[in-house]
Coordinates of C-alpha atoms in Angstrom, one line a residue:
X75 CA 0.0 0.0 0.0
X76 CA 1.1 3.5 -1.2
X77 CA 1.8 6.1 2.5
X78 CA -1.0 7.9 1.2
X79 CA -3.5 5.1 1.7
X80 CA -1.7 3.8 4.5
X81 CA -2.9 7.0 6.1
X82 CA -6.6 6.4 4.7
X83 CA -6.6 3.3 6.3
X84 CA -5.2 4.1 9.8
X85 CA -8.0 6.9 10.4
X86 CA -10.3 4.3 8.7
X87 CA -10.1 2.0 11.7
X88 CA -9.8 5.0 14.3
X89 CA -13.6 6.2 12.6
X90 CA -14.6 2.5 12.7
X91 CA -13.4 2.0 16.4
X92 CA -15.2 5.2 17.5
X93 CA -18.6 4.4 15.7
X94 CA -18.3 1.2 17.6
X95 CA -18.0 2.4 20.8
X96 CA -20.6 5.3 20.0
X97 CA -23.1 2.3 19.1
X98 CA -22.2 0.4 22.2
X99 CA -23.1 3.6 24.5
X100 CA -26.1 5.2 22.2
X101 CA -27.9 1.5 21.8
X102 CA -28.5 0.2 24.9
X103 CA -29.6 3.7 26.1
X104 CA -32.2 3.7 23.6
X105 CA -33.1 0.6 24.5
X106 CA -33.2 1.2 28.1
X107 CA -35.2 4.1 27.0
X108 CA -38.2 2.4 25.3
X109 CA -38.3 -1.0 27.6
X110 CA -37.2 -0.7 30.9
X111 CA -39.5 1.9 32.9
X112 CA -42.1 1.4 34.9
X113 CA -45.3 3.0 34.7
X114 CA -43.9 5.6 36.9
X115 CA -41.4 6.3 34.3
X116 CA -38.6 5.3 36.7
X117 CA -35.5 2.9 36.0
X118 CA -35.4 0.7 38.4
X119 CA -32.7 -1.2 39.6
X120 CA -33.4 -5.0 41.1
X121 CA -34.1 -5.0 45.0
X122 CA -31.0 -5.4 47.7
X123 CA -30.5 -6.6 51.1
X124 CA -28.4 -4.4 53.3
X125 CA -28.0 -5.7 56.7
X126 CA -25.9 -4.7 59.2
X127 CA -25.3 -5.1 63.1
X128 CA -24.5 -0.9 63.4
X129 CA -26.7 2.1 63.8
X130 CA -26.8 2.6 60.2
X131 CA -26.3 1.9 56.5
X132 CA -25.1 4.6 54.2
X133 CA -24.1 4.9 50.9
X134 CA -20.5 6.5 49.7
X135 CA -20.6 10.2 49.1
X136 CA -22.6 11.3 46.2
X137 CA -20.7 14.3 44.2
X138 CA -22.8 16.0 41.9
X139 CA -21.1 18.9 40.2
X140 CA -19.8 19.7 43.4
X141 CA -16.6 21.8 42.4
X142 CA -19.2 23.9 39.9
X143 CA -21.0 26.9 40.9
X144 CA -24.2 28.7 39.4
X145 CA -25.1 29.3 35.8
X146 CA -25.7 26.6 33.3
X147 CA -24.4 23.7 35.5
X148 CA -27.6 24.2 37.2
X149 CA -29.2 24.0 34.5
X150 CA -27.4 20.6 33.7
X151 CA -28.3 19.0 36.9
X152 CA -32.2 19.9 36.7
X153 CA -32.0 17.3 33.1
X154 CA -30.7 14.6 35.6
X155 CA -33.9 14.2 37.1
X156 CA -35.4 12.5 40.4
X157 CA -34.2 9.4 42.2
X158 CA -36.6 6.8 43.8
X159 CA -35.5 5.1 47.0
X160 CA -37.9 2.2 47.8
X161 CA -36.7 0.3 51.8
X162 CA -38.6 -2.6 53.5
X163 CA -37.4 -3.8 56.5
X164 CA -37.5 -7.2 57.1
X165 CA -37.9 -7.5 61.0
X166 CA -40.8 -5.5 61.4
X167 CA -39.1 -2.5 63.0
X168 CA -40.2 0.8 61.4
X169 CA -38.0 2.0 59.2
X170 CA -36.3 5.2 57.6
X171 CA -34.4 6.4 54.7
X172 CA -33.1 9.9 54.1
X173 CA -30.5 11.9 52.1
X174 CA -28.6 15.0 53.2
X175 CA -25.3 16.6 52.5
X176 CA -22.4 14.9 53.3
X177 CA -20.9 16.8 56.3
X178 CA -24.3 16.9 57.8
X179 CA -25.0 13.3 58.1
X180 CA -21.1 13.0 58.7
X181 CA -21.6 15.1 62.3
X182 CA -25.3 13.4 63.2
X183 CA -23.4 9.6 63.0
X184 CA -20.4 11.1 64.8
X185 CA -18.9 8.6 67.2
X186 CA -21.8 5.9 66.0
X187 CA -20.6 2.6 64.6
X188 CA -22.2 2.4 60.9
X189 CA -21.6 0.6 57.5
X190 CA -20.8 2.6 54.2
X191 CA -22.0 0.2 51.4
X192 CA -18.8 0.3 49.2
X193 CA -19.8 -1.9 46.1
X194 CA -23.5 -3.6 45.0
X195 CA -21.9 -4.9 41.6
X196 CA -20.7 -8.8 42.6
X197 CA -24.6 -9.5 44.2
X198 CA -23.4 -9.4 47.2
X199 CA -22.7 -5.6 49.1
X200 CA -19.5 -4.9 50.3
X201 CA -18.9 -2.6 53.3
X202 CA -16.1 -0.1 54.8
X203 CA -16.7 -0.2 58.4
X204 CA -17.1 2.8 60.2
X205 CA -16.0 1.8 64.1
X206 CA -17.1 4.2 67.3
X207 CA -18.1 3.8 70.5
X208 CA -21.4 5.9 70.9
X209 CA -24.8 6.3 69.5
X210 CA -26.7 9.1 67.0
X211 CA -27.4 12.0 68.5
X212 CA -31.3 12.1 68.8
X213 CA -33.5 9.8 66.0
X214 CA -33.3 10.6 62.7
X215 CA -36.6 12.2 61.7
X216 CA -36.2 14.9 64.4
X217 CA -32.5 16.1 62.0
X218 CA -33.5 19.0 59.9
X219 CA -31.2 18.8 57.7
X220 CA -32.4 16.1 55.5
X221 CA -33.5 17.3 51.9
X222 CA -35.7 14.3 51.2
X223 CA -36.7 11.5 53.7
X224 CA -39.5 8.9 54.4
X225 CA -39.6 7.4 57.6
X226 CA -42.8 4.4 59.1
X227 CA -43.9 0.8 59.4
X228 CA -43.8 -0.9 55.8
X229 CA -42.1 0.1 53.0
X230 CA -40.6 3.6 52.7
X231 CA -40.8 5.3 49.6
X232 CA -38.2 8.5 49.6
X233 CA -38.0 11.0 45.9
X234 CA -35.4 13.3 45.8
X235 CA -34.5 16.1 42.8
X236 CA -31.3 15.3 42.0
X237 CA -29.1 19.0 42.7
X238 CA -25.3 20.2 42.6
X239 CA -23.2 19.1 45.7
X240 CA -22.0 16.3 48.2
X241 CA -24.8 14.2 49.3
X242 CA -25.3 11.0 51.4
X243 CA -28.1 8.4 51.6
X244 CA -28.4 6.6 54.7
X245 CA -31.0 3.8 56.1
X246 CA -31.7 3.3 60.0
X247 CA -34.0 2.4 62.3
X248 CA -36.8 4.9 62.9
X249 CA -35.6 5.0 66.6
X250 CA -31.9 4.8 66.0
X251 CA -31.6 1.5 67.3
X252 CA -28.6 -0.6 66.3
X253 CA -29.4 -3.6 63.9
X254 CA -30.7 -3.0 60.6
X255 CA -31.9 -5.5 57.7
X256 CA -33.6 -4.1 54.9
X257 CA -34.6 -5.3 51.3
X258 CA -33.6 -1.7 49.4
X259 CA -34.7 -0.9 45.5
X260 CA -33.1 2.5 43.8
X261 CA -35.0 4.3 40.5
X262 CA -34.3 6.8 38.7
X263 CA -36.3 9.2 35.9
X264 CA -35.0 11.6 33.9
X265 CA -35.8 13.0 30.2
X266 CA -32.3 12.8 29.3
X267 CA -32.1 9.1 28.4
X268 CA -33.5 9.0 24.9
X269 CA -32.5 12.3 23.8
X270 CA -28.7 11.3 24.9
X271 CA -29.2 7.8 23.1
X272 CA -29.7 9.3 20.3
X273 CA -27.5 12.5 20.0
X274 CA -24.6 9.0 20.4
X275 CA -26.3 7.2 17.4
X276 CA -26.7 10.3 15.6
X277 CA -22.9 10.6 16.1
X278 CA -21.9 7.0 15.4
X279 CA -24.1 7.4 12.0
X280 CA -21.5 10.5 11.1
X281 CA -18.7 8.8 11.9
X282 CA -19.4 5.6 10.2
X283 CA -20.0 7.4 7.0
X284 CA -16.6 9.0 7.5
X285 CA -15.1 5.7 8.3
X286 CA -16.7 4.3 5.1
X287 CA -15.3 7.1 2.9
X288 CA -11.9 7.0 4.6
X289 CA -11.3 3.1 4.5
X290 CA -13.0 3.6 0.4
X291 CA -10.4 5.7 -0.5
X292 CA -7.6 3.4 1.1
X293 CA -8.5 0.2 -1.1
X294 CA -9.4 2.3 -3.9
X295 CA -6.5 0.7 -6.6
X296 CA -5.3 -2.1 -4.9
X297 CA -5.3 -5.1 -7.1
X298 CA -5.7 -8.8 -5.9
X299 CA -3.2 -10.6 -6.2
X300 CA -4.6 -14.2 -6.0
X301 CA -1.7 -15.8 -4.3
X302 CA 1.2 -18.5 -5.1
X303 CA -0.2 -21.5 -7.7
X304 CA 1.5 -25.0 -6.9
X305 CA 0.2 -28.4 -8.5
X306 CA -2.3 -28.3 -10.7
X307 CA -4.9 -27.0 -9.0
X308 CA -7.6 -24.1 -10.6
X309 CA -6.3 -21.6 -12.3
X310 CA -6.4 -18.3 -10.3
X311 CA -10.0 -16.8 -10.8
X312 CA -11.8 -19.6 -11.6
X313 CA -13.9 -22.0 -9.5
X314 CA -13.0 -25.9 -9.3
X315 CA -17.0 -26.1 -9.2
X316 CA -18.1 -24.2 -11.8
X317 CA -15.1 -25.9 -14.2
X318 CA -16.5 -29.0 -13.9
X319 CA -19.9 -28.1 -15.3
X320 CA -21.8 -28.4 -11.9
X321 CA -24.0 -25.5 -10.8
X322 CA -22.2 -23.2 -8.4
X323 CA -23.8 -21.7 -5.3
X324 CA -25.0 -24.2 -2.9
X325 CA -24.8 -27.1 -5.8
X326 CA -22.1 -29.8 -5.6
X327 CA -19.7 -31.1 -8.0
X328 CA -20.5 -34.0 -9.8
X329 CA -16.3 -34.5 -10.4
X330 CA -14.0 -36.4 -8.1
X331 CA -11.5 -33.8 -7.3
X332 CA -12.4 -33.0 -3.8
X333 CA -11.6 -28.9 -4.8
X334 CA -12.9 -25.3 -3.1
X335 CA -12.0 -22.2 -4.4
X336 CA -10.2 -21.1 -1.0
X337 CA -7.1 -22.0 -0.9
X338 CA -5.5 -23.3 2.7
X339 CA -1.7 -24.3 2.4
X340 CA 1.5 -24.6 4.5
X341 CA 4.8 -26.8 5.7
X342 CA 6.0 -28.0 8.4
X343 CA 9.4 -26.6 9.0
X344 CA 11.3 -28.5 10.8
X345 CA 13.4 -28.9 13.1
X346 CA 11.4 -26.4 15.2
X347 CA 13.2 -25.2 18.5
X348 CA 11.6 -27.3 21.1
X349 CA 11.5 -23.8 24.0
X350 CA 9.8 -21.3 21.8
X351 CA 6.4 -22.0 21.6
X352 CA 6.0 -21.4 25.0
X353 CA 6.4 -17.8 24.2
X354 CA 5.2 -17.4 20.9
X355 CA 1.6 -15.9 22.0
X356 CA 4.2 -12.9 23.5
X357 CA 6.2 -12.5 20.9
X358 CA 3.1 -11.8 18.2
X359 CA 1.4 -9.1 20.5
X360 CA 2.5 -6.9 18.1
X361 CA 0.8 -9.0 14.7
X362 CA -2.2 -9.1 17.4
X363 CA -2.3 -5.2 18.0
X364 CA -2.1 -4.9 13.8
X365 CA -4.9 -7.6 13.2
X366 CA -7.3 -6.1 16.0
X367 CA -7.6 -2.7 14.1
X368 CA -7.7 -4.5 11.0
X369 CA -10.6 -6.8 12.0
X370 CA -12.4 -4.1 12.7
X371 CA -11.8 -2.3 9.0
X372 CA -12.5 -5.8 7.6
X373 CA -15.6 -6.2 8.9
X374 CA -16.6 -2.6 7.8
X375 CA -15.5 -3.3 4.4
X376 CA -17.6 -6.4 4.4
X377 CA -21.1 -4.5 4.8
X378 CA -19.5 -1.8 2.1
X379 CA -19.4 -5.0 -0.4
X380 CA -22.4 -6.2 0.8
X381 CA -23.9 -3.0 -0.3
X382 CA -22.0 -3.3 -3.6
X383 CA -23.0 -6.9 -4.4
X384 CA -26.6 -6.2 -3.7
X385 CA -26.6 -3.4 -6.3
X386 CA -24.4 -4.6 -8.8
X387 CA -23.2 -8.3 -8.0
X388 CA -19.9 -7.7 -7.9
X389 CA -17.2 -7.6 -5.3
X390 CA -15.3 -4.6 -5.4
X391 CA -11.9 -4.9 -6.8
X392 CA -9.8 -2.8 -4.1
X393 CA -11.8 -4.4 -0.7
X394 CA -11.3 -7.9 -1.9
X395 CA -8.0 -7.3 -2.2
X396 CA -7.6 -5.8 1.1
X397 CA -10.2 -8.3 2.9
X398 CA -8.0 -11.4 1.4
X399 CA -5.0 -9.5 2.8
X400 CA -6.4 -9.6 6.3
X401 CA -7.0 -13.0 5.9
X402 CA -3.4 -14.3 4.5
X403 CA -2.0 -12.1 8.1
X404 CA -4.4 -13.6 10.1
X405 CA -3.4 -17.2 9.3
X406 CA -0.2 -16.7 9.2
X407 CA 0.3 -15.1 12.5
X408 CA -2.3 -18.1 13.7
X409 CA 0.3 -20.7 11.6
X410 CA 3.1 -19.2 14.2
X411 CA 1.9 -19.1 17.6
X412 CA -0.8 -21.7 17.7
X413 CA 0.0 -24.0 15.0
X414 CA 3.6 -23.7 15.2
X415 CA 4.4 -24.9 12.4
X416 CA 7.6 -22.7 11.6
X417 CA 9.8 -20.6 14.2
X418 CA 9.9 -17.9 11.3
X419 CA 8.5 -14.7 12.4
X420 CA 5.4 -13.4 10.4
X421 CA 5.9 -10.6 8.0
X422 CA 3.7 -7.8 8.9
X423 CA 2.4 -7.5 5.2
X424 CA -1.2 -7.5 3.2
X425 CA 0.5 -9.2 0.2
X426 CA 0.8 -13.2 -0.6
X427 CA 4.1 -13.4 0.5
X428 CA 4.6 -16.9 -1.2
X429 CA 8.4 -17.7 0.8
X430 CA 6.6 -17.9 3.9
X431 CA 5.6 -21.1 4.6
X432 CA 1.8 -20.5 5.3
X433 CA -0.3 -19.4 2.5
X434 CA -3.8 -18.8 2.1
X435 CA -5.3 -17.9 -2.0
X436 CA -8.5 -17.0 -2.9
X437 CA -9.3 -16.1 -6.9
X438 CA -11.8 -13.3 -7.4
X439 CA -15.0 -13.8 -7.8
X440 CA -16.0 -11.9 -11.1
X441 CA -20.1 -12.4 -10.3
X442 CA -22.1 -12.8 -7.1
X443 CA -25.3 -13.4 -6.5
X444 CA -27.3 -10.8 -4.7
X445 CA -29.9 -13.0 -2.6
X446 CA -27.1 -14.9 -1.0
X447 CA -25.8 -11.9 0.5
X448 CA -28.7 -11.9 3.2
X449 CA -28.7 -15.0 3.9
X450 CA -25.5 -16.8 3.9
X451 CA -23.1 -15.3 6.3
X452 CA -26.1 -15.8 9.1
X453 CA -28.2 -18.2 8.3
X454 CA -26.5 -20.3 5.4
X455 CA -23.2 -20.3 7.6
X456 CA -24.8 -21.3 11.0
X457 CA -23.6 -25.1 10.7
X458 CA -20.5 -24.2 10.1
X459 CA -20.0 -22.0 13.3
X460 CA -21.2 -24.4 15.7
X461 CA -18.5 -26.9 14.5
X462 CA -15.8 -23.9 14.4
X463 CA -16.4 -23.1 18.1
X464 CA -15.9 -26.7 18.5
X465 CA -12.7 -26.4 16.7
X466 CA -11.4 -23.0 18.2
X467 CA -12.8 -22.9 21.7
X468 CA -15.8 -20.9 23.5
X469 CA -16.1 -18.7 26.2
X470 CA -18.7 -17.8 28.7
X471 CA -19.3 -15.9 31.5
X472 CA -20.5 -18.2 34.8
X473 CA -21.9 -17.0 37.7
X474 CA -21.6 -18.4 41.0
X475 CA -21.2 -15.7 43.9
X476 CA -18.9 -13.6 42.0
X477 CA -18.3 -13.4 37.5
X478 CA -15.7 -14.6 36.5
X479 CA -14.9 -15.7 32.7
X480 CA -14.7 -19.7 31.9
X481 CA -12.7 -20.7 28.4
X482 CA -12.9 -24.0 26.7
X483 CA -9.6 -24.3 24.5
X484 CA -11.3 -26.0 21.5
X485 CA -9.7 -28.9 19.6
X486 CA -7.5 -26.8 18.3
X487 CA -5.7 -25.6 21.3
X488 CA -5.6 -28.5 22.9
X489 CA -3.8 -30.3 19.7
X490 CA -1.8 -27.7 19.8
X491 CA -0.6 -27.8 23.5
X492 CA 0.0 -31.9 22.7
X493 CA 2.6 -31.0 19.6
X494 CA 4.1 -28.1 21.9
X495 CA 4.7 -31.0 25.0
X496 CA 5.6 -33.7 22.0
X497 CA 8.4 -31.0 20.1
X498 CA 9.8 -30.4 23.9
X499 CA 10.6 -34.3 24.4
X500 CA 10.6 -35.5 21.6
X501 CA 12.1 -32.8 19.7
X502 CA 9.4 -34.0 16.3
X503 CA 6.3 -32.4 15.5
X504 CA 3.6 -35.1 15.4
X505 CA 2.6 -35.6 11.8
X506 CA -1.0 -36.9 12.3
X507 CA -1.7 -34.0 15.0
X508 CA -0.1 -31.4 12.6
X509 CA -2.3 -32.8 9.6
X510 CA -5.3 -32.9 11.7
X511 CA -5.0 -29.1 13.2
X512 CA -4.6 -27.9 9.4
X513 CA -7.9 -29.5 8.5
X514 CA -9.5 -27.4 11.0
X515 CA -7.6 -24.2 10.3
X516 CA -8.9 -25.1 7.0
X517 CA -12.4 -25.3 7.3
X518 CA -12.5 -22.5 9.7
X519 CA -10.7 -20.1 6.7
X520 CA -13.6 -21.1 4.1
X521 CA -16.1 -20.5 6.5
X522 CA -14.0 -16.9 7.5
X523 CA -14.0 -16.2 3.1
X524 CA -17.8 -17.6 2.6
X525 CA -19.3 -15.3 5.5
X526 CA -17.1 -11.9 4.5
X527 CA -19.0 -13.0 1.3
X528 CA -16.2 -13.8 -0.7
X529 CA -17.4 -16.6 -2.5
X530 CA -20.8 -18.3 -3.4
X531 CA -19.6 -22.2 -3.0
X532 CA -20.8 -23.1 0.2
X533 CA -17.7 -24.6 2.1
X534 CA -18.1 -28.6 2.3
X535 CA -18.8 -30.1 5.8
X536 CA -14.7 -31.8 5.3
X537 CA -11.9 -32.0 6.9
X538 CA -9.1 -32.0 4.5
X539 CA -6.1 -32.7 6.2
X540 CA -2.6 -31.8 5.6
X541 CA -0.7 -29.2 5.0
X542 CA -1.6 -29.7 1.4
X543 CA -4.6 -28.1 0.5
X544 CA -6.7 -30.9 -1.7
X545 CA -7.1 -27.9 -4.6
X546 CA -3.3 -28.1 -4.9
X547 CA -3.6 -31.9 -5.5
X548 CA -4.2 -33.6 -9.0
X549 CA -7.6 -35.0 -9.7
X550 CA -7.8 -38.7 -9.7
X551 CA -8.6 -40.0 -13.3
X552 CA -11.6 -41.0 -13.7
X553 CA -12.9 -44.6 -13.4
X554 CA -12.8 -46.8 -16.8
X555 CA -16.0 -47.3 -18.0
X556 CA -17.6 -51.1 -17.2
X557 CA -17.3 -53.1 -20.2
X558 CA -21.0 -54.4 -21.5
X559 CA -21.8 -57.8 -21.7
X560 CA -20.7 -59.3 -25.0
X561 CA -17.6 -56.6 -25.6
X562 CA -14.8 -60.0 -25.2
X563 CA -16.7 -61.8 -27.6
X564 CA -17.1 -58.9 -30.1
X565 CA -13.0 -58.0 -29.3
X566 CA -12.2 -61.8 -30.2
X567 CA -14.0 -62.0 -33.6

């Protein structure tokens, strides 16, 4: 790539990450906006137990534009709206609920022992302590310094305006007795939500059209270079399937020569050092850095040709090029560290680079067909994907007390840890393992090409093993025909 679009293609990926994030915060606001109030109109927040031994429960101070004074930052804070604090206690003692600014709450607890809940996020609250020796001075309903309170047998209901300054909500007994358990639900309404959910969409629609036009004008003139031919494979822009006569698309070859138009090769290099995989996965941070911005320009460039195939049927020129670039990086960076297949280092390049010994072609499609481009990197692709996150591992998040994230390593990982242990003691790659982690690598690469919309074979449920790709291989002759009955009597006379 020329500096120029080099440039084009680094603020490309800056636009696409920002529209991203601008999505991610502008979304879920809008959804939040339109599904989760009550007919109050509040937010509300699911219910909390806070019990505690002490005089009281409070919550950590509250700053709301405190270090601002006058003007339009009051104006600010009357858009924030009104919170809804909601307290039953569970022991049948009357309860009460108030909030008040900071130092005033701060001098009323004085010397009292109370909790200050310090984190509500893992489902269970966490609490800072706050030791002394003596008791509240006076109940709490007879302070006048509270700016909104509710205090009775039941459940409590306290609003509050939200305004400018330090603030602090605290629960306790109505009579400022010690020992407090209470089931506690917080709400909020404000008119902000949706207008702020949209003002980011609104934003994130700007910026992907920049991003669109900046990553256009980098790929604009690259050329596809369709990769290193070996054997005697398809020749480059042509498909196995539609040489043979059968229909392409979702149809099948009627040939033997088990072909697809993606093209998955590589060696085993050997002898491989038998330390360094073990810090391979560090050493291609950088490559991982590289690929995660240009994910995210691939998959912009995807819908762009999506658009283009639906209007004209035809991949453009410059984004295939680019997307089969990001490709050929990925697998060779993946060839490195988890395949390790060869201690050479990756080259940090778009282009084929045929000496390295992992190489991934894929001819241009010169016509597409528009319905498929709805369907088939969802729905048409869905088989695939559940066998790929067999293949490459899943995650998910389990919840038991506290999140935490749980990975599965897939088949692919775990082969690959096997050849790592085997290379150590034995100093030999196993063949059989390497053969079998290529045929995965494999199918997950024509799944990768046929989803990006690429091509319009659909990838065969195969694992073709090796490091030879089967398109590199010659097709077996075909069979000799039967000979009919009566052919040895004809051939004798």
């Amino acid at each position: 790539m020329r500096p120029r679009q080099t440039v084009l293609l680094v603020l490309g990926i800056v636009a696409v990450a920002a529209t991203l994030g601008l999505l991610a915060i502008g979304a879920p606001l809008l959804w939040a906006h339109g599904t989760q109030r009550d007919d109050a109109g509040y937010y509300t927040l699911q219910s909390e137990r806070l019990a505690t031994p002490t005089y009281a429960v409070s919550s950590e101070r509250i700053e709301v534009f405190a270090d601002v004074h006058g003007g339009r930052w009051d104006r600010v804070v009357d858009q924030l709206g009104t919170v809804r604090i909601s307290v039953d206690d569970l022991t049948g003692k009357n309860v009460f609920v108030g909030i008040a600014r900071t130092s005033d709450v701060t001098a009323y607890l004085g010397t009292a022992s109370y909790d200050v809940v310090s984190d509500l996020s893992g489902g269970q609250p966490l609490y800072q302590r706050h030791d002394g020796a003596g008791a509240p001075a006076g109940t709490p309903a007879e302070q006048p310094f509270w700016v909104a309170s509710a205090d009775g047998a039941g459940r409590q209901t306290m609003t509050w305006d939200v305004r400018r300054g330090d603030w602090t909500l605290v629960v306790m007994n109505a009579d400022a007795t010690p020992g407090i358990d209470v089931a506690a639900r917080a709400g909020v309404r404000t008119d902000a939500l949706g207008p702020v959910g949209a003002g980011f969409l609104g934003a994130a629609a700007v910026t992907g059209l920049v991003a669109a036009l900046l990553l256009a004008g980098a790929v604009v003139g690259l050329t596809h270079d369709p990769g290193p031919a070996s054997g005697s494979g398809p020749a480059p822009g042509s498909s196995p399937v539609a040489a043979s006569g059968a229909p392409t698309g979702l149809g099948r070859s009627r040939t033997a020569a088990p072909t697809y138009p993606v093209r998955v090769d590589a060696r085993l290099e050997e002898p491989l050092n038998r330390w360094l995989w073990l810090v391979k996965w560090i050493l291609v941070i950088p490559h991982l850095i590289v690929l995660a911005f240009l994910w995210l320009a691939f998959g912009a460039l995807t819908v762009v040709a999506g658009i283009s195939i639906l209007l004209t049927g035809r991949y453009p020129h410059g984004v295939f090029a680019f997307n089969v670039g990001v490709l050929r990086w990925h697998w060779r960076v993946a060839y490195y560290a988890l395949t390790l297949g060869t201690d050479r280092y990756p080259p940090f390049t778009l282009g084929a680079a045929p000496d390295y010994p992992a190489t991934l072609s894929i001819p241009y499609p010169e016509q597409l067909s528009r319905p498929l481009v709805l369907v088939k990197w969802w729905l048409l692709a869905l088989p695939h994907y559940l066998v790929i996150a067999l293949f490459g591992g899943t995650s998910w998040w389990a919840v038991n007390g506290d999140d935490r994230l749980a990975y599965n390593l897939g088949l692919v990982g775990i082969l690959a840890l096997v050849a790592g242990v085997t290379l150590a003691v034995t100093r030999r790659y196993p063949t059989a393992v390497f053969d079998f982690i290529l045929g995965m690598q494999r199918w997950t690469l024509r799944v990768a090409a046929y989803a990006a919309l690429m091509r319009d074979e659909y990838p065969p449920f195969r694992l073709d093993l090796g490091g030879t790709d089967p398109g590199d291989r010659p097709s077996p002759p075909p069979p000799a025909p039967a000979p009919a009955a009566g052919d040895d009597e004809l051939a004798r006379i």
